[in-house]
XYZ file of C-alpha atoms in Angstrom:
660
model
C 11.365 -23.176 -47.938
C 8.796 -20.909 -49.549
C 8.312 -17.776 -47.428
C 4.550 -17.790 -48.075
C 4.394 -21.303 -46.625
C 5.098 -19.998 -43.111
C 2.073 -17.745 -43.238
C -0.151 -20.524 -44.562
C 1.069 -22.961 -41.899
C 0.574 -20.362 -39.160
C -2.968 -19.660 -40.352
C -3.766 -23.384 -40.549
C -2.438 -23.906 -37.022
C -4.616 -21.093 -35.679
C -7.731 -22.398 -37.485
C -7.217 -25.992 -36.380
C -6.738 -24.957 -32.733
C -9.343 -22.201 -32.615
C -10.532 -23.284 -29.160
C -7.058 -22.416 -27.931
C -6.315 -19.333 -30.022
C -9.719 -17.593 -30.157
C -9.849 -16.540 -26.441
C -6.238 -15.365 -26.723
C -7.074 -13.328 -29.822
C -10.137 -11.821 -28.124
C -7.964 -10.807 -25.164
C -5.498 -9.083 -27.501
C -8.390 -7.267 -29.217
C -9.929 -6.214 -25.891
C -6.601 -4.971 -24.467
C -5.824 -2.879 -27.542
C -9.390 -1.545 -27.676
C -9.278 -0.355 -24.045
C -5.800 1.111 -24.515
C -6.860 2.993 -27.649
C -9.951 4.434 -25.947
C -8.028 5.710 -22.896
C -5.192 7.029 -25.050
C -7.646 8.734 -27.422
C -9.680 10.453 -24.716
C -6.620 11.520 -22.692
C -5.046 13.195 -25.769
C -8.277 14.703 -27.125
C -7.511 18.383 -27.723
C -11.199 19.277 -27.356
C -10.978 18.333 -23.682
C -7.569 19.913 -23.065
C -5.118 21.436 -25.532
C -1.575 21.213 -24.062
C -0.304 23.832 -26.537
C -2.840 26.590 -25.853
C -3.582 25.364 -22.276
C -7.314 25.730 -23.031
C -9.657 23.530 -20.957
C -13.151 22.576 -22.120
C -14.215 22.708 -18.475
C -12.726 23.163 -15.028
C -10.476 20.197 -14.205
C -10.096 18.996 -17.825
C -6.288 19.013 -17.609
C -6.437 16.939 -14.429
C -8.857 14.507 -16.089
C -6.465 13.988 -19.010
C -3.583 13.315 -16.628
C -5.660 10.717 -14.770
C -6.654 9.037 -18.046
C -3.039 8.990 -19.274
C -2.050 7.206 -16.081
C -4.926 4.808 -16.738
C -3.718 4.090 -20.284
C -0.246 3.319 -18.923
C -1.745 0.959 -16.319
C -3.821 -0.721 -19.047
C -0.710 -1.310 -21.154
C 1.190 -2.690 -18.161
C -1.577 -5.095 -17.171
C -2.055 -6.135 -20.806
C 1.606 -7.183 -20.965
C 1.231 -9.233 -17.762
C -2.056 -10.889 -18.761
C -0.980 -11.707 -22.316
C 2.358 -13.023 -21.098
C 0.523 -15.367 -18.737
C -1.962 -16.451 -21.424
C 0.922 -17.063 -23.807
C 2.144 -19.823 -21.474
C -0.920 -21.894 -22.476
C -0.290 -21.161 -26.165
C 3.413 -21.966 -25.745
C 2.616 -25.400 -24.323
C 0.665 -26.215 -27.487
C 3.384 -24.693 -29.688
C 6.111 -26.777 -28.057
C 4.346 -30.027 -28.852
C 3.672 -28.823 -32.388
C 7.293 -27.779 -32.920
C 8.439 -31.102 -31.509
C 6.471 -32.900 -34.217
C 7.905 -30.603 -36.889
C 11.378 -31.252 -35.505
C 10.896 -35.030 -35.790
C 9.756 -34.511 -39.388
C 13.040 -32.751 -40.139
C 12.251 -29.008 -39.797
C 15.309 -26.949 -38.898
C 15.241 -24.627 -35.894
C 15.567 -21.508 -38.056
C 12.424 -22.580 -39.910
C 10.664 -23.153 -36.580
C 11.564 -19.587 -35.562
C 10.105 -18.213 -38.792
C 6.928 -20.238 -38.305
C 6.603 -18.944 -34.742
C 7.156 -15.373 -35.946
C 4.471 -15.803 -38.619
C 2.033 -17.182 -36.051
C 2.662 -14.392 -33.517
C 2.529 -11.642 -36.137
C -0.666 -13.112 -37.614
C -2.339 -13.172 -34.177
C -1.214 -9.679 -33.201
C -1.943 -8.304 -36.670
C -5.536 -9.526 -36.366
C -5.653 -8.388 -32.733
C -4.385 -4.926 -33.613
C -6.837 -4.565 -36.506
C -9.802 -5.807 -34.417
C -8.798 -3.732 -31.391
C -8.365 -0.572 -33.447
C -11.681 -1.028 -35.267
C -13.586 -1.634 -32.015
C -11.639 1.124 -30.255
C -12.549 3.664 -32.947
C -16.184 2.506 -32.969
C -16.583 2.604 -29.183
C -14.387 5.653 -28.571
C -17.263 8.088 -29.046
C -19.624 5.997 -26.923
C -17.122 5.787 -24.073
C -16.444 9.535 -24.355
C -20.170 10.253 -23.955
C -20.278 7.827 -21.013
C -17.319 9.574 -19.365
C -18.810 13.041 -19.869
C -22.087 11.855 -18.325
C -20.139 10.659 -15.272
C -18.408 14.016 -14.819
C -21.537 16.027 -15.612
C -20.318 17.682 -18.817
C -21.616 17.871 -22.395
C -19.720 15.640 -24.800
C -18.449 17.078 -28.114
C -20.347 16.165 -31.279
C -18.903 14.619 -34.421
C -16.497 11.770 -35.240
C -12.889 12.067 -34.128
C -9.973 9.808 -35.160
C -7.075 10.334 -32.784
C -3.782 9.828 -34.631
C -1.782 9.851 -31.392
C -3.885 6.983 -30.018
C -3.482 5.042 -33.296
C 0.306 5.410 -33.149
C 0.453 4.470 -29.449
C -1.753 1.408 -30.025
C 0.445 0.171 -32.882
C 3.581 0.648 -30.779
C 2.201 -1.175 -27.728
C 0.912 -4.081 -29.858
C 4.274 -4.369 -31.611
C 6.147 -4.243 -28.293
C 4.034 -7.024 -26.735
C 4.253 -9.167 -29.891
C 8.062 -8.916 -30.051
C 8.405 -9.544 -26.308
C 6.266 -12.683 -26.424
C 7.900 -13.875 -29.657
C 11.333 -13.551 -28.042
C 10.142 -15.523 -25.003
C 8.560 -18.263 -27.153
C 11.611 -18.587 -29.418
C 14.020 -18.850 -26.479
C 11.781 -21.413 -24.715
C 11.568 -23.625 -27.805
C 15.214 -23.284 -28.912
C 16.649 -24.275 -25.531
C 14.288 -27.259 -25.168
C 15.347 -30.717 -26.301
C 13.280 -32.516 -28.927
C 11.903 -35.048 -26.435
C 10.925 -32.208 -24.075
C 8.994 -30.518 -26.866
C 7.058 -33.694 -27.683
C 6.154 -34.340 -24.043
C 5.532 -30.738 -22.985
C 1.830 -31.377 -22.327
C 2.656 -34.260 -20.004
C 4.783 -32.262 -17.601
C 3.775 -31.669 -14.026
C 2.029 -35.037 -13.517
C 4.189 -36.219 -10.639
C 2.348 -36.204 -7.339
C 3.715 -33.317 -5.239
C 5.019 -33.769 -1.733
C 3.073 -32.626 1.285
C 4.912 -29.454 2.348
C 3.215 -28.688 5.635
C 5.902 -26.253 6.802
C 5.411 -24.138 3.676
C 1.623 -24.329 4.035
C 1.802 -23.116 7.650
C 4.209 -20.334 6.681
C 1.695 -19.246 4.019
C -1.043 -19.128 6.615
C 1.208 -17.097 8.937
C 2.003 -14.612 6.148
C -1.711 -14.301 5.308
C -2.624 -13.629 8.947
C 0.184 -11.043 9.153
C -1.125 -9.333 5.996
C -4.694 -9.300 7.316
C -3.494 -7.976 10.688
C -1.530 -5.176 9.028
C -4.623 -4.221 7.024
C -6.823 -4.186 10.120
C -4.314 -2.044 12.048
C -4.809 0.889 9.690
C -6.568 3.265 12.085
C -6.006 6.428 10.059
C -5.071 7.533 6.553
C -1.358 7.668 7.338
C -1.438 4.041 8.521
C -3.525 3.051 5.504
C -1.036 4.458 3.003
C 2.037 3.048 4.762
C 0.453 -0.388 5.382
C -1.324 -0.938 2.066
C 1.509 -2.139 -0.162
C 3.206 -4.356 2.471
C -0.188 -5.900 3.322
C -1.081 -6.403 -0.355
C 2.305 -7.984 -1.058
C 1.996 -10.380 1.889
C -1.536 -11.414 0.881
C -0.415 -12.051 -2.707
C 2.570 -14.149 -1.600
C 0.417 -16.040 0.915
C -2.224 -16.699 -1.744
C 0.272 -18.405 -4.040
C 1.788 -20.396 -1.176
C -1.569 -21.540 0.176
C -2.962 -22.463 -3.227
C 0.216 -24.430 -3.974
C 1.255 -25.997 -0.659
C -1.951 -25.446 1.329
C -4.224 -27.009 -1.283
C -1.959 -30.072 -1.464
C -2.073 -30.402 2.323
C -5.883 -30.255 2.245
C -6.104 -32.828 -0.573
C -3.704 -35.127 1.256
C -5.878 -34.756 4.343
C -9.015 -35.619 2.341
C -7.204 -38.601 0.851
C -6.567 -39.952 4.335
C -10.286 -39.769 5.162
C -11.284 -43.158 3.815
C -15.043 -42.580 4.141
C -14.728 -39.473 1.935
C -11.944 -40.540 -0.439
C -13.098 -44.038 -1.391
C -16.141 -43.005 -3.370
C -16.162 -42.883 -7.153
C -16.415 -39.137 -7.672
C -14.088 -38.129 -4.822
C -11.478 -40.796 -5.580
C -11.021 -39.702 -9.201
C -11.298 -35.953 -8.504
C -8.823 -35.826 -5.623
C -6.358 -38.178 -7.313
C -6.461 -36.138 -10.525
C -5.984 -32.860 -8.701
C -3.054 -34.158 -6.676
C -1.162 -35.234 -9.784
C -1.376 -31.804 -11.389
C -1.645 -29.541 -8.354
C 1.527 -27.546 -8.874
C 0.346 -26.274 -12.268
C -3.325 -26.089 -11.232
C -2.655 -24.145 -8.028
C -0.669 -21.406 -9.757
C -3.585 -20.800 -12.136
C -6.102 -20.765 -9.285
C -3.966 -18.320 -7.277
C -3.703 -16.037 -10.317
C -7.489 -16.173 -10.789
C -7.912 -15.262 -7.114
C -5.537 -12.274 -7.327
C -7.172 -11.027 -10.531
C -10.649 -11.439 -9.018
C -9.587 -9.521 -5.904
C -8.077 -6.761 -8.058
C -11.215 -6.502 -10.198
C -13.499 -6.232 -7.160
C -11.300 -3.665 -5.391
C -10.738 -1.458 -8.460
C -14.419 -1.408 -9.443
C -15.762 -1.002 -5.914
C -13.223 1.666 -4.888
C -13.941 3.696 -8.036
C -17.694 3.409 -7.484
C -17.323 4.363 -3.813
C -15.199 7.416 -4.631
C -17.761 8.648 -7.110
C -20.750 7.822 -4.876
C -19.201 9.818 -2.019
C -18.619 12.809 -4.297
C -21.633 14.942 -3.413
C -21.235 14.241 0.292
C -17.556 15.207 0.143
C -18.237 18.437 -1.741
C -20.845 19.433 0.835
C -18.406 18.643 3.652
C -15.706 20.718 1.981
C -18.094 23.596 1.252
C -20.684 24.345 3.926
C -21.297 27.527 1.876
C -20.818 28.480 -1.794
C -17.903 30.878 -1.228
C -15.012 30.346 1.219
C -12.595 33.193 1.941
C -9.388 32.842 4.009
C -6.986 35.658 4.852
C -4.176 36.327 7.323
C -3.588 39.967 6.385
C -6.518 41.857 7.928
C -9.041 41.435 10.711
C -12.302 39.500 10.476
C -14.336 42.701 10.539
C -12.322 44.286 7.719
C -12.598 41.090 5.674
C -16.393 41.097 5.964
C -16.609 44.789 5.028
C -14.535 44.317 1.849
C -16.650 41.324 0.826
C -19.866 43.330 1.256
C -18.496 46.220 -0.825
C -17.454 43.966 -3.712
C -20.795 42.126 -3.589
C -22.653 45.407 -3.869
C -20.443 46.490 -6.761
C -21.436 43.375 -8.749
C -25.101 43.538 -7.715
C -24.875 40.347 -5.674
C -25.776 39.674 -2.061
C -24.331 37.330 0.547
C -26.461 35.043 2.716
C -25.929 32.640 5.636
C -22.637 34.162 6.714
C -20.241 32.183 8.900
C -17.079 33.847 10.169
C -14.328 32.500 12.423
C -10.934 33.835 13.534
C -8.663 30.938 14.509
C -5.011 30.058 14.902
C -3.082 27.112 13.554
C 0.321 25.584 14.296
C 2.335 22.445 13.669
C 2.746 20.214 16.719
C 3.587 16.613 17.486
C 1.444 14.831 20.102
C 3.490 13.469 23.007
C 2.455 11.222 25.865
C 1.320 14.159 28.024
C 0.568 16.950 25.580
C 1.962 18.862 22.587
C 5.470 19.757 21.483
C 6.974 21.874 18.703
C 10.300 20.048 19.094
C 10.011 17.614 16.191
C 13.661 16.595 16.309
C 13.170 15.008 19.745
C 9.539 13.868 19.716
C 8.589 13.024 16.127
C 7.976 9.293 15.506
C 5.538 9.186 12.579
C 3.016 11.433 10.834
C 0.176 9.733 12.678
C 1.179 11.778 15.748
C 1.068 15.114 13.885
C -2.494 16.512 13.937
C -4.158 19.383 12.142
C -4.132 21.811 15.073
C -6.615 24.680 15.544
C -6.972 27.083 18.453
C -9.782 29.536 19.303
C -10.079 32.124 22.009
C -12.987 31.602 24.408
C -14.455 34.920 23.264
C -14.532 33.761 19.630
C -15.920 30.356 20.618
C -18.780 31.911 22.615
C -19.502 34.339 19.776
C -19.871 31.496 17.261
C -22.178 29.392 19.400
C -23.875 32.079 21.472
C -22.726 30.294 24.637
C -21.384 31.637 27.954
C -18.592 29.178 28.657
C -15.986 30.230 31.211
C -12.404 29.061 31.646
C -9.850 29.544 34.391
C -6.327 30.782 33.748
C -4.931 27.367 32.776
C -8.120 25.669 31.665
C -8.999 24.690 28.077
C -11.711 22.964 26.087
C -10.421 20.239 23.754
C -11.773 18.131 20.935
C -9.629 15.484 19.187
C -10.461 13.090 16.361
C -9.326 9.448 16.156
C -8.592 9.489 19.917
C -5.238 11.097 19.199
C -5.356 12.739 22.635
C -7.642 11.664 25.495
C -6.034 12.835 28.759
C -7.560 15.320 31.229
C -4.425 17.466 31.258
C -2.382 18.962 28.428
C 1.278 19.924 28.756
C 2.843 22.456 26.419
C 5.921 24.659 26.750
C 6.340 23.828 30.433
C 2.747 24.679 31.386
C 0.103 22.119 32.326
C -3.439 22.947 31.240
C -6.537 21.325 32.716
C -8.994 20.029 30.114
C -12.284 21.312 31.512
C -14.447 19.651 28.875
C -14.955 18.883 25.213
C -15.225 21.621 22.592
C -18.071 21.393 20.084
C -16.866 19.199 17.231
C -18.926 20.867 14.499
C -16.719 23.942 14.749
C -14.227 21.996 12.625
C -16.766 22.155 9.797
C -15.760 25.765 9.248
C -12.064 25.832 10.004
C -10.956 22.468 8.619
C -11.499 20.592 5.390
C -13.280 17.640 6.975
C -13.288 15.701 3.711
C -9.543 15.258 4.017
C -8.712 12.744 6.711
C -4.952 12.397 6.204
C -4.279 13.751 9.697
C -6.153 13.579 12.956
C -7.439 16.916 14.252
C -7.229 18.780 17.551
C -9.373 21.816 18.373
C -8.329 23.795 21.447
C -10.318 26.603 23.078
C -8.158 28.802 25.350
C -9.107 31.495 27.908
C -7.687 34.611 26.221
C -5.452 36.109 23.554
C -2.260 35.716 25.569
C -2.718 31.934 25.824
C -3.819 31.891 22.169
C -0.487 33.474 21.167
C 1.475 30.824 23.095
C 0.053 28.099 20.868
C 0.116 30.077 17.633
C 3.615 31.512 17.968
C 6.241 28.938 18.976
C 8.252 30.503 21.849
C 11.546 29.583 20.148
C 10.692 31.963 17.290
C 8.891 35.055 18.730
C 9.570 37.058 15.548
C 7.069 34.987 13.590
C 3.815 36.866 12.913
C 0.690 35.491 14.603
C -0.717 32.613 12.591
C -4.268 33.860 12.813
C -6.559 32.989 9.936
C -9.797 34.848 9.292
C -12.380 32.637 7.649
C -15.619 33.863 6.050
C -18.117 31.597 4.267
C -21.405 32.611 2.638
C -23.910 31.764 -0.064
C -24.545 33.996 -3.066
C -27.831 35.390 -4.276
C -28.065 37.000 -7.709
C -27.001 36.485 -11.312
C -24.655 33.463 -11.348
C -22.951 34.718 -14.507
C -21.495 37.584 -12.460
C -19.766 35.263 -9.980
C -16.456 34.820 -11.936
C -16.011 38.629 -12.155
C -16.914 38.985 -8.477
C -14.275 36.394 -7.482
C -11.621 38.079 -9.646
C -12.425 41.522 -8.187
C -12.431 40.195 -4.611
C -9.080 38.447 -5.130
C -7.581 41.735 -6.354
C -9.022 43.686 -3.396
C -6.776 42.128 -0.731
C -4.473 39.155 -0.089
C -6.796 36.196 0.330
C -7.633 32.685 -0.816
C -11.075 32.217 -2.367
C -12.747 28.894 -3.147
C -15.941 28.593 -5.161
C -18.031 25.456 -4.670
C -19.016 25.038 -8.331
C -15.395 25.202 -9.534
C -14.303 22.667 -6.944
C -17.258 20.465 -7.829
C -16.256 20.474 -11.511
C -12.668 19.586 -10.639
C -13.811 16.915 -8.201
C -16.008 15.138 -10.714
C -13.369 15.499 -13.423
C -10.840 13.714 -11.245
C -13.007 11.097 -9.552
C -15.231 10.587 -12.562
C -12.021 9.861 -14.446
C -10.900 7.467 -11.698
C -14.260 5.675 -11.842
C -13.982 5.461 -15.627
C -10.483 3.968 -15.367
C -11.714 1.651 -12.621
C -14.428 0.363 -14.972
C -11.922 -0.124 -17.812
C -9.344 -1.867 -15.603
C -12.087 -3.886 -13.908
C -13.296 -5.099 -17.310
C -9.696 -5.897 -18.251
C -9.238 -7.889 -15.030
C -12.523 -9.724 -15.608
C -11.590 -10.454 -19.217
C -8.231 -11.846 -18.110
C -9.836 -13.878 -15.330
C -12.292 -15.408 -17.796
C -9.448 -16.184 -20.191
C -7.330 -17.902 -17.544
C -10.288 -19.910 -16.242
C -11.120 -20.970 -19.785
C -7.557 -22.061 -20.528
C -7.345 -23.900 -17.234
C -10.490 -25.826 -18.013
C -9.726 -26.755 -21.617
C -6.083 -27.641 -20.884
C -7.236 -29.913 -18.070
C -9.921 -31.307 -20.350
C -7.350 -32.385 -22.933
C -5.106 -33.802 -20.212
C -7.988 -35.727 -18.604
C -9.435 -37.041 -21.847
C -7.252 -40.143 -22.073
C -7.618 -40.870 -18.366
C -11.426 -40.777 -18.508
C -11.436 -42.921 -21.651
C -9.519 -45.587 -19.774
C -11.928 -45.375 -16.832
C -14.906 -45.600 -19.159
C -13.405 -48.752 -20.691
C -13.127 -50.361 -17.251
C -16.801 -49.738 -16.506
C -17.313 -46.092 -15.510
C -20.544 -44.786 -17.038
C -20.939 -41.406 -18.717
C -23.249 -40.319 -15.881
C -20.552 -41.179 -13.344
C -17.960 -39.350 -15.441
C -20.175 -36.234 -15.452
C -20.610 -36.408 -11.678
C -16.873 -36.832 -11.253
C -16.153 -33.849 -13.476
C -18.664 -31.714 -11.564
C -17.142 -32.775 -8.262
C -13.618 -31.940 -9.452
C -14.584 -28.547 -10.870
C -16.697 -27.508 -7.888
C -13.956 -28.593 -5.498
C -11.532 -25.962 -6.813
C -13.407 -23.648 -9.173
C -15.125 -21.534 -6.540
C -12.159 -21.513 -4.165
C -10.561 -18.462 -5.905
C -13.859 -16.554 -5.756
C -14.427 -17.322 -2.077
C -10.825 -16.410 -1.261
C -11.062 -13.192 -3.303
C -14.167 -12.107 -1.384
C -12.375 -12.980 1.880
C -9.338 -10.889 0.853
C -11.625 -8.014 -0.081
C -13.482 -8.189 3.248
C -10.240 -7.873 5.210
C -9.070 -5.074 2.892
C -12.151 -2.882 3.465
C -10.683 -0.995 6.419
C -7.313 -0.219 4.872
C -8.880 0.749 1.532
C -11.316 3.100 3.273
C -8.387 4.768 5.052
C -6.449 5.137 1.778
C -9.489 6.665 0.097
C -9.705 9.057 3.056
C -6.645 10.795 1.631
C -8.804 12.334 -1.078
C -12.424 11.978 -0.009
C -14.606 11.690 3.062
C -15.545 8.010 3.182
C -19.142 7.341 4.145
C -18.858 3.764 5.396
C -22.421 2.568 4.551
C -21.966 3.760 0.944
C -18.455 2.336 0.847
C -19.539 -1.110 2.101
C -22.602 -1.135 -0.167
C -20.327 -0.476 -3.184
C -18.224 -3.506 -2.320
C -21.201 -5.779 -1.663
C -22.854 -4.855 -4.984
C -19.549 -5.293 -6.843
C -18.982 -8.711 -5.237
C -22.498 -9.826 -6.217
C -22.115 -8.675 -9.830
C -18.684 -10.279 -10.097
C -20.001 -13.536 -8.583
C -22.789 -13.686 -11.186
C -20.211 -13.261 -13.981
C -18.025 -15.895 -12.345
C -20.892 -18.412 -12.184
C -21.695 -17.782 -15.860
C -18.058 -18.478 -16.735
C -18.237 -21.670 -14.660
C -21.303 -22.901 -16.520
C -19.699 -22.239 -19.899
C -16.224 -23.639 -19.154
C -17.488 -26.746 -17.361
C -19.553 -27.532 -20.448
C -16.483 -27.099 -22.654
C -14.475 -29.318 -20.311
C -17.104 -32.059 -20.462
C -17.327 -31.835 -24.264
C -13.557 -32.215 -24.615
C -13.415 -35.189 -22.256
C -16.240 -36.934 -24.124
C -15.147 -36.163 -27.702
């Protein structure tokens, strides 16, 4: 057989079935375009040069690492989505190959034809994706730099690394899917190939036990998500909860939907009407195949909403988090010298660089590692440790220091303390530690934690303890089992700067060299913060668009495949007296009955996931719940609008196919 004939046949097949192949081709183009853009930006040497280690701005290296992770995730999801979409293409190919087989084509020729078809599709997809990726690369780079508050580089830039990576990923996916298609067709019998589009039409059994188990798994997943009371719980519960919800979704859409349809069928007043009778009967006969597609749409919709909303929430909380982390421009921590000496050195270095400090805050505090027990605190982790949720960030102040900070005149007895604890980690009126019972006289002022703790990081609960004097202070700072350890006293000084901002880098360098200390500058941290979370938002937008694109593709394939399957059935019903108007009503009833179920379920999943997601985000940012919830509501509304638009388009296509 002429080798050129395979290419011509493949091209003719694609043209004749463009309704089937065009969405698939567009998905290939979109996946490669997004992958190229992320790969190009993450390896752009203007942003960060791995050889010279030169950053265009603070946090550029971190941004590139985040974007590289995003490009890997894009490639992974592209493989999954295209593999799923290929199942619709494969169904068409099987029937086509069955016809060729009847006409005498050998299996080796069928393999060559399949290879030509796959390579033609992915060749066009690679070319289209690369062209669009190169065209939109600059635009997306400008968009990213606007998000992170930096100035984008000028000029055109063709990234050879991104080109090579895009070619490799396209080739890998093409070969993987070709291998799967070839194996599926070669192992199938000729009669199976011819009747591949008629499979799955046997009415499924009513599996109530499986449906109830799916509901139980879903409730367990929701419960686990709602039990995340802190960041530690959120991180440990997230993946088990997500896995259970995904499994339950597939079970409920498969077995649960059948149970509901069987129930509706038994309701004679509902079932024995024209539109309901045809819709429910049709759905029952194909529910196994239909339910899997609906469950996949639901999972993709949930993923799109969560990725987009979480990225938007992280970015929206950025300024608030920076302000929480930095009550002043400069933060200085030292354990080497006293608070007074620290302040004196700072003043001398400020004067040297012709700068002045304003709004000083200074605190001397102690810190230790304890586990919370039923009646107090313990340093014996081997005996008392259960999980990290019981290990707080612990801070202790002397009463003298506490009164100095607030200008108060609090008094404490020998074994009395003031205590403040977050997340209700400790609520008793007495506190036992090292064999001594302390009476909790009252609550310490919570805003003191603003200075001595990074309140934007909520991984651990916090305990602030105010003790009567230095001797009690040393009991909590120095574990009695190790009296040789130096006092864990930290001297903290925070202040704003007034003067020429260009002199600040030299001032920080000089101050760092003056004594052993840790210095944080708000502007540097702000640049790094926006580099990281601006990058996360950017990846969230890219992945969200990829999820939406895949959701649209799957919905489209579901509708047109069902349209072709229903065409003969509706023709028969039209011949026995069903009008076109009644057919249209029936179609609308069938589509509405299941089409919006994935969207409603996705929004339900997202609603139950809000708490656990907020706790997970608390690992890296202070979550402001009104902003967080608003991000999810807006994302759900935008996604719903897109979903409705897809419904209007695909239902029209379905109706056109049925009435051709």
